[in-house]
mmCIF file of C-alpha atoms and ligand atoms in Angstrom:
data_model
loop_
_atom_site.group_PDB
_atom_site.id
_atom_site.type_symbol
_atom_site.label_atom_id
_atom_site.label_comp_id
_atom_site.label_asym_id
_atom_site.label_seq_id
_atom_site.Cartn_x
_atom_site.Cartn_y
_atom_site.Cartn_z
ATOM 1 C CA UNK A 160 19.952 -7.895 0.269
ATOM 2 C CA UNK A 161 16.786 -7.911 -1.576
ATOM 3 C CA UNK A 162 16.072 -4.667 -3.604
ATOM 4 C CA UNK A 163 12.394 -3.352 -3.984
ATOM 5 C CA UNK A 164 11.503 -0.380 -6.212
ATOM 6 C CA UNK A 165 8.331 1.641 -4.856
ATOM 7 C CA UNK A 166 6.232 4.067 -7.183
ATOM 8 C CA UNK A 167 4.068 5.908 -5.282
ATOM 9 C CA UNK A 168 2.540 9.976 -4.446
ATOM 10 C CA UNK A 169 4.502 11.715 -1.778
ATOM 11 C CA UNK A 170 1.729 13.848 -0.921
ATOM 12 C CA UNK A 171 0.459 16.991 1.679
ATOM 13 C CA UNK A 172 -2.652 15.284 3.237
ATOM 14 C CA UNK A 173 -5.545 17.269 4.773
ATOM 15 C CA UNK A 174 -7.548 14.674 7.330
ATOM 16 C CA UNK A 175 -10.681 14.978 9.613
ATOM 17 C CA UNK A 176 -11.521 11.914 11.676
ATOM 18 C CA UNK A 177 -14.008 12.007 14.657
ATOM 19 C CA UNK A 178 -11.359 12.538 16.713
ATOM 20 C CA UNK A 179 -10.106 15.789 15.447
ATOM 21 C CA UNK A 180 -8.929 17.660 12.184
ATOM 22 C CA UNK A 181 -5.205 18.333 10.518
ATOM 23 C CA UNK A 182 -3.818 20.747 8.675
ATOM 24 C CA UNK A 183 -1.537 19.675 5.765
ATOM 25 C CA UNK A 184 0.560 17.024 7.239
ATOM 26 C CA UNK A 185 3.234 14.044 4.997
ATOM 27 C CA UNK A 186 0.671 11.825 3.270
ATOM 28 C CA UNK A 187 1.331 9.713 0.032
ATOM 29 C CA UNK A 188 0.744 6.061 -1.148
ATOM 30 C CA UNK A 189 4.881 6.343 -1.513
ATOM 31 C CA UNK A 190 5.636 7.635 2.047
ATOM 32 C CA UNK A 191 3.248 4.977 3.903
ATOM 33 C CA UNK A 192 5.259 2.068 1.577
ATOM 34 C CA UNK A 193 8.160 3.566 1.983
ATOM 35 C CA UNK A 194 7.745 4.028 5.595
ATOM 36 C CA UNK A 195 6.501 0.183 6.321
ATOM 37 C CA UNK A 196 8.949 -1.536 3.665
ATOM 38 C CA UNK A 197 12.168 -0.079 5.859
ATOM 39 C CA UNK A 198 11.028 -1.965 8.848
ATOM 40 C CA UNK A 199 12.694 -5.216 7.017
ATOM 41 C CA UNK A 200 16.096 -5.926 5.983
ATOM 42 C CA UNK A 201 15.913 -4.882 2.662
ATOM 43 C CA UNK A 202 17.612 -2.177 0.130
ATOM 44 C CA UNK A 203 14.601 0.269 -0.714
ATOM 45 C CA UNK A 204 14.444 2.987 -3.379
ATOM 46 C CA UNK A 205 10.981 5.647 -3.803
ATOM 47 C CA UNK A 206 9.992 7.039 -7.542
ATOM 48 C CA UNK A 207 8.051 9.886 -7.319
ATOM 49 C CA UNK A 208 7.688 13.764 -7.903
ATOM 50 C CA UNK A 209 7.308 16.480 -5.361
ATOM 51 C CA UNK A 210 7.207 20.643 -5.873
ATOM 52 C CA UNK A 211 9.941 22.401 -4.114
ATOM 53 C CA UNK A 212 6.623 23.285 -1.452
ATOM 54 C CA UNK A 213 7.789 19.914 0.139
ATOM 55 C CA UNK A 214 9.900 20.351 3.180
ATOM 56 C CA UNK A 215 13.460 19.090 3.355
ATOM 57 C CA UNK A 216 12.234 17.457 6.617
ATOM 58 C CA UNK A 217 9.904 15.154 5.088
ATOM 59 C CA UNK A 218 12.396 14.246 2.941
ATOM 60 C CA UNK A 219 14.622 13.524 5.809
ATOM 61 C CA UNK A 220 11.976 11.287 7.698
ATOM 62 C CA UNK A 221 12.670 8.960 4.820
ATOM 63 C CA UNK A 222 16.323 9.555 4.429
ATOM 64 C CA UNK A 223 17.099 8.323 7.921
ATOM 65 C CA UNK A 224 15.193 4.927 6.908
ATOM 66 C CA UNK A 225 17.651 4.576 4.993
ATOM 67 C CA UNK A 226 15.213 4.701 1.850
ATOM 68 C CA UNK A 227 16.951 5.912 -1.579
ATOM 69 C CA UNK A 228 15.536 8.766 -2.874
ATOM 70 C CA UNK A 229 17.442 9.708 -5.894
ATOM 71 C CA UNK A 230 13.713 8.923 -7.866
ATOM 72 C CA UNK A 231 12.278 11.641 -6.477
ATOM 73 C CA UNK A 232 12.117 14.553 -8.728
ATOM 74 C CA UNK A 233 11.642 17.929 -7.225
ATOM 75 C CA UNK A 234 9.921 20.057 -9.415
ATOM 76 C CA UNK A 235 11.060 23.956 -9.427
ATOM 77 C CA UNK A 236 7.840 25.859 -8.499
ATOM 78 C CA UNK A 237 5.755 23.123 -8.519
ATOM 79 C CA UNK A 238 2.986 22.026 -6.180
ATOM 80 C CA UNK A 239 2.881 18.898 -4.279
ATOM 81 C CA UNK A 240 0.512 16.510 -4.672
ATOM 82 C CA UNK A 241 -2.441 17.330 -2.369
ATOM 83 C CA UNK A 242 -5.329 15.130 -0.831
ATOM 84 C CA UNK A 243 -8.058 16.014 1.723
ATOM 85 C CA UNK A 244 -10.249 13.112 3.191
ATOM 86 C CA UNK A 245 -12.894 12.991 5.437
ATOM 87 C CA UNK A 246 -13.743 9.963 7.794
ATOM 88 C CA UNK A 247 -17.040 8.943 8.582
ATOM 89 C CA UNK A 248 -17.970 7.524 12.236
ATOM 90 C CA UNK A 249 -17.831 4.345 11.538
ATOM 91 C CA UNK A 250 -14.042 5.064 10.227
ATOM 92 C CA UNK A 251 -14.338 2.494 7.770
ATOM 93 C CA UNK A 252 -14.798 4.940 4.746
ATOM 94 C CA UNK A 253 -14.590 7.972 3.972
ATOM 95 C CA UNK A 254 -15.138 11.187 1.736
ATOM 96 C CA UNK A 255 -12.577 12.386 -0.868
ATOM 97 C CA UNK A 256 -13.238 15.786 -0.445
ATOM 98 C CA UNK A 257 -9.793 17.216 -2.269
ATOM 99 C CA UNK A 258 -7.812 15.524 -4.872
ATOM 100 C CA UNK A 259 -5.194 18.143 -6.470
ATOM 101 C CA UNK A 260 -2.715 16.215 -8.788
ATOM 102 C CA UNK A 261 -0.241 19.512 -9.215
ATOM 103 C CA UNK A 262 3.381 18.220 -10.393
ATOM 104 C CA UNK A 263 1.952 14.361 -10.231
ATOM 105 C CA UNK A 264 -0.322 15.745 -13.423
ATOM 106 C CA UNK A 265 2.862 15.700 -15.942
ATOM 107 C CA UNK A 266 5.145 12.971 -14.032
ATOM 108 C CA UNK A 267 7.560 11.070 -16.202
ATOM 109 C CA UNK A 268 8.882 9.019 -13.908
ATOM 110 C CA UNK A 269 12.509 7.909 -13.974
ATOM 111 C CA UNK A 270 14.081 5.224 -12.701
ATOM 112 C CA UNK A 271 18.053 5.141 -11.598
ATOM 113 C CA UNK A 272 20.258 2.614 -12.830
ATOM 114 C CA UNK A 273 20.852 1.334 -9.297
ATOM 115 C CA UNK A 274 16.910 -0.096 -9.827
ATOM 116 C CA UNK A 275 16.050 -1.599 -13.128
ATOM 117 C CA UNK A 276 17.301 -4.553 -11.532
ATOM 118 C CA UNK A 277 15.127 -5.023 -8.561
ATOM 119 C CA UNK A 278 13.900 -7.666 -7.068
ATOM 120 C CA UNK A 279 9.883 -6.535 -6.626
ATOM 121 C CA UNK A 280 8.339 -3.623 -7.963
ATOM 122 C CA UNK A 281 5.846 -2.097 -5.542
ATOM 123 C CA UNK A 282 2.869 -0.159 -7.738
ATOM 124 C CA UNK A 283 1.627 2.348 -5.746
ATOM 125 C CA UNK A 284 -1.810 3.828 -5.964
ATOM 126 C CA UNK A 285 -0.977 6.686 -8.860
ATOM 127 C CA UNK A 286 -1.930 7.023 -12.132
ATOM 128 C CA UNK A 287 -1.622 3.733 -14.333
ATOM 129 C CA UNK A 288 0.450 5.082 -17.288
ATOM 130 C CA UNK A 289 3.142 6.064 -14.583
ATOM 131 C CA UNK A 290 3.186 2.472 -13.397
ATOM 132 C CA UNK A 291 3.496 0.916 -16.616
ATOM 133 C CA UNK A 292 6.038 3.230 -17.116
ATOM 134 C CA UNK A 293 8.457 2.103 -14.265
ATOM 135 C CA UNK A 294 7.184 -1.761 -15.650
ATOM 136 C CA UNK A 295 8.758 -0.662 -18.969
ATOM 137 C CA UNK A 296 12.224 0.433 -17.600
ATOM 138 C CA UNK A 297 12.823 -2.605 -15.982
ATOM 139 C CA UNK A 298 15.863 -4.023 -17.436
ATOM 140 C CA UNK A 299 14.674 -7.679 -16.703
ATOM 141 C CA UNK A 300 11.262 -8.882 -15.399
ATOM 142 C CA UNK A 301 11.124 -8.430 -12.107
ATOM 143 C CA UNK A 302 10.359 -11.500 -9.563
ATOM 144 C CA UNK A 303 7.279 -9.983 -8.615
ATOM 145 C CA UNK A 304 5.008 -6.921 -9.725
ATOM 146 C CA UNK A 305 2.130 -5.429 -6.840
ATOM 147 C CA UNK A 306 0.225 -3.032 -7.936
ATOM 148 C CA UNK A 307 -2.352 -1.083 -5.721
ATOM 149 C CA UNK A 308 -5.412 0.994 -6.960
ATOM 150 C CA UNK A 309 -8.159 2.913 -5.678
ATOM 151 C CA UNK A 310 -11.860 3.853 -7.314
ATOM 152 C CA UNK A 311 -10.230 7.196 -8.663
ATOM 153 C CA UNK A 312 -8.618 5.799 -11.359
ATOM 154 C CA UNK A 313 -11.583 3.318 -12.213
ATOM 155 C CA UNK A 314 -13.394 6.336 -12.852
ATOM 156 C CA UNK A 315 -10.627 8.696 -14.517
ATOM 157 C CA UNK A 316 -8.007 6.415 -16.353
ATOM 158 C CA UNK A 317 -10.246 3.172 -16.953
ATOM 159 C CA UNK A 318 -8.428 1.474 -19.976
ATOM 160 C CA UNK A 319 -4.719 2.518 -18.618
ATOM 161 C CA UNK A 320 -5.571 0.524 -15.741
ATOM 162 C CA UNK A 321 -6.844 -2.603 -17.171
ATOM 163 C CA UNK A 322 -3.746 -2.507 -19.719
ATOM 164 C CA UNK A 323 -1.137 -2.349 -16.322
ATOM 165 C CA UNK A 324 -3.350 -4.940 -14.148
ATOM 166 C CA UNK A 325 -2.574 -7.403 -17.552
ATOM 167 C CA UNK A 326 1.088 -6.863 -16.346
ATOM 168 C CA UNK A 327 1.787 -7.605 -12.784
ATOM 169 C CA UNK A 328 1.523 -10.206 -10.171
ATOM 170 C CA UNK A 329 -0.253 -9.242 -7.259
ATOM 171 C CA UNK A 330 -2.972 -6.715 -6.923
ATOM 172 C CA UNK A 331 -3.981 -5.282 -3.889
ATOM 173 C CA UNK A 332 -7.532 -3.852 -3.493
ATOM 174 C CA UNK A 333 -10.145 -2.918 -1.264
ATOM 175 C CA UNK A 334 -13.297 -4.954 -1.180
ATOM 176 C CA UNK A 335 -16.045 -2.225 -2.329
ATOM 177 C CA UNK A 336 -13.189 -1.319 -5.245
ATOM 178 C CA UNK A 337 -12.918 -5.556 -6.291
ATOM 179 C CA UNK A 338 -16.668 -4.964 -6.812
ATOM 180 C CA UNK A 339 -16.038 -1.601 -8.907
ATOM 181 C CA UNK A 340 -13.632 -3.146 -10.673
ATOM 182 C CA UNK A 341 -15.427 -7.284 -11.839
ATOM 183 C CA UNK A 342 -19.134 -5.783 -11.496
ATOM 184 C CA UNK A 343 -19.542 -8.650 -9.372
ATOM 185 C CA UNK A 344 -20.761 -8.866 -5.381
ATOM 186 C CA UNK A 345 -19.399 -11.966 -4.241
ATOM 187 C CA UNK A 346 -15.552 -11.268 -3.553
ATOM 188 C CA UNK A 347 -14.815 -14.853 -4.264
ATOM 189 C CA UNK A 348 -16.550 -14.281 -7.860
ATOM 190 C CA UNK A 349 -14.946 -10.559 -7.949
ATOM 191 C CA UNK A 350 -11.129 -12.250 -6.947
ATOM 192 C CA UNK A 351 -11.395 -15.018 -9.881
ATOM 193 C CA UNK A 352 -13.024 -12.084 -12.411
ATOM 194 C CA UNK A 353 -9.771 -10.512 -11.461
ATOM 195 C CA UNK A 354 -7.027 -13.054 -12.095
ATOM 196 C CA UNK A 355 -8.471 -13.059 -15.910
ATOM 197 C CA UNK A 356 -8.051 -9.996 -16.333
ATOM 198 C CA UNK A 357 -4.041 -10.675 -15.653
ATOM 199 C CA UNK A 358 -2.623 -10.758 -11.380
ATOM 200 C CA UNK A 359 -2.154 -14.628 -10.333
ATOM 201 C CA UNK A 360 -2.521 -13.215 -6.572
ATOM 202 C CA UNK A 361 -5.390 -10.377 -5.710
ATOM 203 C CA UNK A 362 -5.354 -9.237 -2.514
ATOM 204 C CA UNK A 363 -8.920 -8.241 -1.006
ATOM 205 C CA UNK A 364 -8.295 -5.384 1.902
ATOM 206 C CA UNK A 365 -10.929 -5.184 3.914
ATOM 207 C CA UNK A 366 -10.491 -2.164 6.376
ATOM 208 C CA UNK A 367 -10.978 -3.506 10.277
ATOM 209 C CA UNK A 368 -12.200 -6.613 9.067
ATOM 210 C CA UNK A 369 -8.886 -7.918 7.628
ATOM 211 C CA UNK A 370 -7.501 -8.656 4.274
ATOM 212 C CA UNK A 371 -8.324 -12.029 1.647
ATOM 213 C CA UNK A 372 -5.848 -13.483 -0.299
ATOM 214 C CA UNK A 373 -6.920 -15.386 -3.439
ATOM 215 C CA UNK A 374 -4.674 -17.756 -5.520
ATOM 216 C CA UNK A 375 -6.406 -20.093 -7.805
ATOM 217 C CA UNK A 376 -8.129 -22.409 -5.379
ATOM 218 C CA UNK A 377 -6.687 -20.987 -2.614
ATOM 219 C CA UNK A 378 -8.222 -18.539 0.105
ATOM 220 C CA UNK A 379 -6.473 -16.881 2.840
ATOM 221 C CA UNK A 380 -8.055 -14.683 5.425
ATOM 222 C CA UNK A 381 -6.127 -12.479 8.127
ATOM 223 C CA UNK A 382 -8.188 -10.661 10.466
ATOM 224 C CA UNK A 383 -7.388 -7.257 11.524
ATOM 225 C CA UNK A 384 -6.186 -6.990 14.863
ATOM 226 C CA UNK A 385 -8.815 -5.218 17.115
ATOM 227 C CA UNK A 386 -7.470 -2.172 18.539
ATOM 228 C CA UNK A 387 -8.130 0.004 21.411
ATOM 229 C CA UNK A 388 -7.574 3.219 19.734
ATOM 230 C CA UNK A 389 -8.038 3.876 16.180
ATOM 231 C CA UNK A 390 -7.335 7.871 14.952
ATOM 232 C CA UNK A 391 -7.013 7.717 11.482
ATOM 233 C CA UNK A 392 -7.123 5.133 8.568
ATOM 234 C CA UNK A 393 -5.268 6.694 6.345
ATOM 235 C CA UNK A 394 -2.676 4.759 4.634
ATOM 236 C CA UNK A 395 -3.337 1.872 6.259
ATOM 237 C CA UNK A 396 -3.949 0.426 2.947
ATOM 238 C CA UNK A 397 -0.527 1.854 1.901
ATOM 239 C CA UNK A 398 1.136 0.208 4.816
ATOM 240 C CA UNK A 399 -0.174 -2.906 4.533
ATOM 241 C CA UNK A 400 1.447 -3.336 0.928
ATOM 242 C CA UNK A 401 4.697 -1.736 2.316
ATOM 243 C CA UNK A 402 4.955 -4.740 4.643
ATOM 244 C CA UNK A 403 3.302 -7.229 2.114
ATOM 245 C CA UNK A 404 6.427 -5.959 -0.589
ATOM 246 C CA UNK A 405 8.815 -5.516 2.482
ATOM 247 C CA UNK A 406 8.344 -8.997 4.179
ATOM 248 C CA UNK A 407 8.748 -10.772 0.516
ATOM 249 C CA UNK A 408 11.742 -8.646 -1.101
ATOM 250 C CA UNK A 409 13.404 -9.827 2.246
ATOM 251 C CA UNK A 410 12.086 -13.863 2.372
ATOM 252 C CA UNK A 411 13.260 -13.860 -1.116
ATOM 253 C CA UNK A 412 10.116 -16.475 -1.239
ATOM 254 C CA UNK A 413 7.511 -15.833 -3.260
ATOM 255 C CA UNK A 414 5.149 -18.537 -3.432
ATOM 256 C CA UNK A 415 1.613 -19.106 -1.365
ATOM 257 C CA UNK A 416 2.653 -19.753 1.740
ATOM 258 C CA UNK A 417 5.062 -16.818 2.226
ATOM 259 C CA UNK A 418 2.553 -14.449 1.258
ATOM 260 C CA UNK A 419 0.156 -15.820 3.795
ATOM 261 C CA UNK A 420 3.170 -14.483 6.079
ATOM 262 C CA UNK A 421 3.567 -11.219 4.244
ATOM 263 C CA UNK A 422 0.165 -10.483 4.747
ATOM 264 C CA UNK A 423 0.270 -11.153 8.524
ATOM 265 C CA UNK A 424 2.905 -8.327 8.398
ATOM 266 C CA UNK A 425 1.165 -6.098 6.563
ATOM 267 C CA UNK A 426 -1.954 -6.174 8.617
ATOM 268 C CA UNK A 427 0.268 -6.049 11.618
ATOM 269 C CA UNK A 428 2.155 -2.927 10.204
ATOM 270 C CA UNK A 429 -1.153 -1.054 9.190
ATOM 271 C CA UNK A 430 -2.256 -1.538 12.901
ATOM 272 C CA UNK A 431 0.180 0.685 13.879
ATOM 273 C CA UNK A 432 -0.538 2.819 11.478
ATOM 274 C CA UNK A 433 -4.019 3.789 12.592
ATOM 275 C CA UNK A 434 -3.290 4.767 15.770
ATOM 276 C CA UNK A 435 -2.331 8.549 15.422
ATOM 277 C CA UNK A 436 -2.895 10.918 12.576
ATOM 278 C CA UNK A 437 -1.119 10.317 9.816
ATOM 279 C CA UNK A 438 2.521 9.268 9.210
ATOM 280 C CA UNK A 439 3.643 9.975 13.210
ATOM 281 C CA UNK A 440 3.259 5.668 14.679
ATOM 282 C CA UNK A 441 4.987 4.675 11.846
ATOM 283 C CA UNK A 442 7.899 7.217 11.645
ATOM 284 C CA UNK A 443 8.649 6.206 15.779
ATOM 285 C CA UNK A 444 7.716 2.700 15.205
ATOM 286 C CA UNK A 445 10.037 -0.164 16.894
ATOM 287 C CA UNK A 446 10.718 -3.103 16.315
ATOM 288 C CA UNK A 447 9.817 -4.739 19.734
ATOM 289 C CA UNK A 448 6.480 -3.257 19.243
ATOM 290 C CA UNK A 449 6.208 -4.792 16.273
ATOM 291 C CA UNK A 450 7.494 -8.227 17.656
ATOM 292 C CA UNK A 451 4.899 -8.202 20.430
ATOM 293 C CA UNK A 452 2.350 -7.494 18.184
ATOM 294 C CA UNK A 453 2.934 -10.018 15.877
ATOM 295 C CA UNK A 454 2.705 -12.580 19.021
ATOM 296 C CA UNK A 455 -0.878 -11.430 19.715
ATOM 297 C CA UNK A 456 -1.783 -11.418 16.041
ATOM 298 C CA UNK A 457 -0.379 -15.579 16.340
ATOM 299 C CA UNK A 458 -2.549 -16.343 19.217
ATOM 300 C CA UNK A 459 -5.596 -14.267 17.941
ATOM 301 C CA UNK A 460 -5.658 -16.404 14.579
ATOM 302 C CA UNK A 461 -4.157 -19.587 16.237
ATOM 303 C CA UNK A 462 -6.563 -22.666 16.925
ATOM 304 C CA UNK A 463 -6.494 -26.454 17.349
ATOM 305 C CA UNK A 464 -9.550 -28.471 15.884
ATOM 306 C CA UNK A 465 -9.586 -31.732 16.146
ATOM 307 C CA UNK A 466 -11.324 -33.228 12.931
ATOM 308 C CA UNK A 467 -12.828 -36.462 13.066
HETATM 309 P P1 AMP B 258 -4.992 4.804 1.913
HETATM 310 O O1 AMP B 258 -5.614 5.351 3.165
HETATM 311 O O2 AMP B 258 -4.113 3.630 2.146
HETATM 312 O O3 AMP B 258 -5.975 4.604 0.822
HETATM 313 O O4 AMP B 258 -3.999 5.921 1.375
HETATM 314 C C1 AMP B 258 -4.127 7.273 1.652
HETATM 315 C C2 AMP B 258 -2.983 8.020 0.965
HETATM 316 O O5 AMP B 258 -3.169 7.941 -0.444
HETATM 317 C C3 AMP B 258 -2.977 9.481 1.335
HETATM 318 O O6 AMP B 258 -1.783 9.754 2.034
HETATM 319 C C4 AMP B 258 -3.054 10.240 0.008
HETATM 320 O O7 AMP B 258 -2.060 11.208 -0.122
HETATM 321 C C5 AMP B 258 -2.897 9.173 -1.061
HETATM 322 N N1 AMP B 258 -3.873 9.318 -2.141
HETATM 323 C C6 AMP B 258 -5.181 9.640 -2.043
HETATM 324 N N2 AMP B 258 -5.757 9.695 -3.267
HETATM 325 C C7 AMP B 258 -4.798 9.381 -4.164
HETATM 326 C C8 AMP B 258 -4.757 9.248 -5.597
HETATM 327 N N3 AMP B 258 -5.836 9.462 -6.363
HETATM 328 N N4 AMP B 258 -3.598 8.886 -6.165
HETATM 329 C C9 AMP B 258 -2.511 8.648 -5.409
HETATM 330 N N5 AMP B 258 -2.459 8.775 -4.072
HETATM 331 C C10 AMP B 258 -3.581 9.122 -3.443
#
């Protein structure tokens, strides 16, 4: 089986949507990844650090994925990471209104031996010099390197980023952070600006309006599946890299056309996601759903044009 290596926050997350408010609930770039990568048939392992605040339940929710977690330092009287967000009506963004970095603020990560040799390396959204660090204990170049990133560390660790995104493969980003990132509007401009500075695949998410995928020449677009109900956003981004990493450590394909399909599973994963607060769809997720759903996302995208 395929092995992929996530990096990522396990987190306590503090959300308010229009539809109602949480208290501190599992949240982290890691657990949404971790969560949406064990859907496939695929050996898994997390990296991350927790304080010993973080219930042996939470844990267990990723245990019984069968996700390794031997990376995940516990901290003795640490805090957990901690991140409060609030969602706007239009759900599309939102206000960071609490980012507390506790034990995350002096993470070495390490890596077991069972992992230097995996397949794809998953970057989660986390602080740059932690991802290069799991690039550097690779024992051999990995097949493939994603890395995700949000506006945070644009604005708070600026030239550790642009030294990792010279590293890795495939960057995943939202559409208002492409523009943070190239100073440029267009996304098609933004996308090229990006595979300069190093990733030969970027990844445009787009929120409900799907994801882009640029590759030199080459444009794919995946709508988002509409959806009835939509609670909370949060780590839909995170999922859909989950089943982006998941679907290719599995396909053991890695060229254009299977990431057209991995990104089909990741939207398809994140719309799960959305649809109660937090981590709760995707811990009870199955995989007939999933099936089904990827049916209607066939026929929504599906089309015959006759060109003369
Ligand atoms: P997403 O909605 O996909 O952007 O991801 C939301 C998740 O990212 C939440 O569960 C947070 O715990 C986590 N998160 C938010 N801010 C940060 C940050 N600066 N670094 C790492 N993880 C974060």
């Amino acid at each position: 089986m395929g092995k992929l290596l996530i990096v990522g926050t396990m987190a306590f997350d503090a959300i308010e949507t229009p539809f109602g408010k949480t208290g501190r609930i599992l949240g982290g770039a890691g657990t949404y990844i971790g969560l949406a990568a064990s859907q496939f048939k695929i050996d898994s392992a997390i990296v991350s650090v927790v304080g010993d605040d973080f219930p042996q339940s939470y844990m267990d929710i990723l245990n019984n994925k069968n996700i390794d977690l031997t990376g995940v330092e516990v901290v003795k009287g640490g805090k957990t990471f901690f991140w409060e967000g609030k969602y706007h009506n239009d759900l599309n963004s939102r206000d960071t209104l609490a980012t507390e970095l506790n034990t995350l603020a002096d993470f070495s990560p390490v890596v077991s031996n069972d992992y230097t040799d995996a397949d794809i390396v998953m970057l989660g959204n986390l602080h740059p010099t932690i991802q290069l660090s799991v690039i550097n204990q690779m024992e051999k170049r990995p097949k493939l390197i994603v890395l995700d990133t949000m506006n945070f560390w644009m604005d708070n660790a600026w030239d550790e980023l642009i030294t990792v995104i010279s590293k890795i493969d495939v960057i995943t980003i939202n559409d208002e952070e492409a523009r943070q990132l190239t100073s440029e509007y267009s996304l098609v401009k933004a996308a090229a600006k990006i595979q300069e500075m190093g990733p030969k695949y970027v990844v445009i998410k787009k929120g409900e309006h799907g994801a882009l995928l640029f590759h030199k020449d080459n444009i794919f677009f995946a709508p988002a599946l509409p959806l009835e109900e939509v609670f909370d956003p949060t780590g839909a981004g995170d999922t859909f890299a989950g089943g982006f990493a998941g679907y290719l450590t599995e396909a053991r394909n890695i060229s254009f056309e299977s990431m057209k399909n991995a990104i089909i599973h990741g939207s398809n994963l994140a719309s799960f996601c959305v649809e109660k607060f937090g981590t709760e769809r995707m811990v009870n997720l199955k995989k007939s759903e999933i099936d089904t759903r990827l049916t209607q996302f066939k026929k929504l995208t599906q089309f015959n044009i006759e060109l003369t």
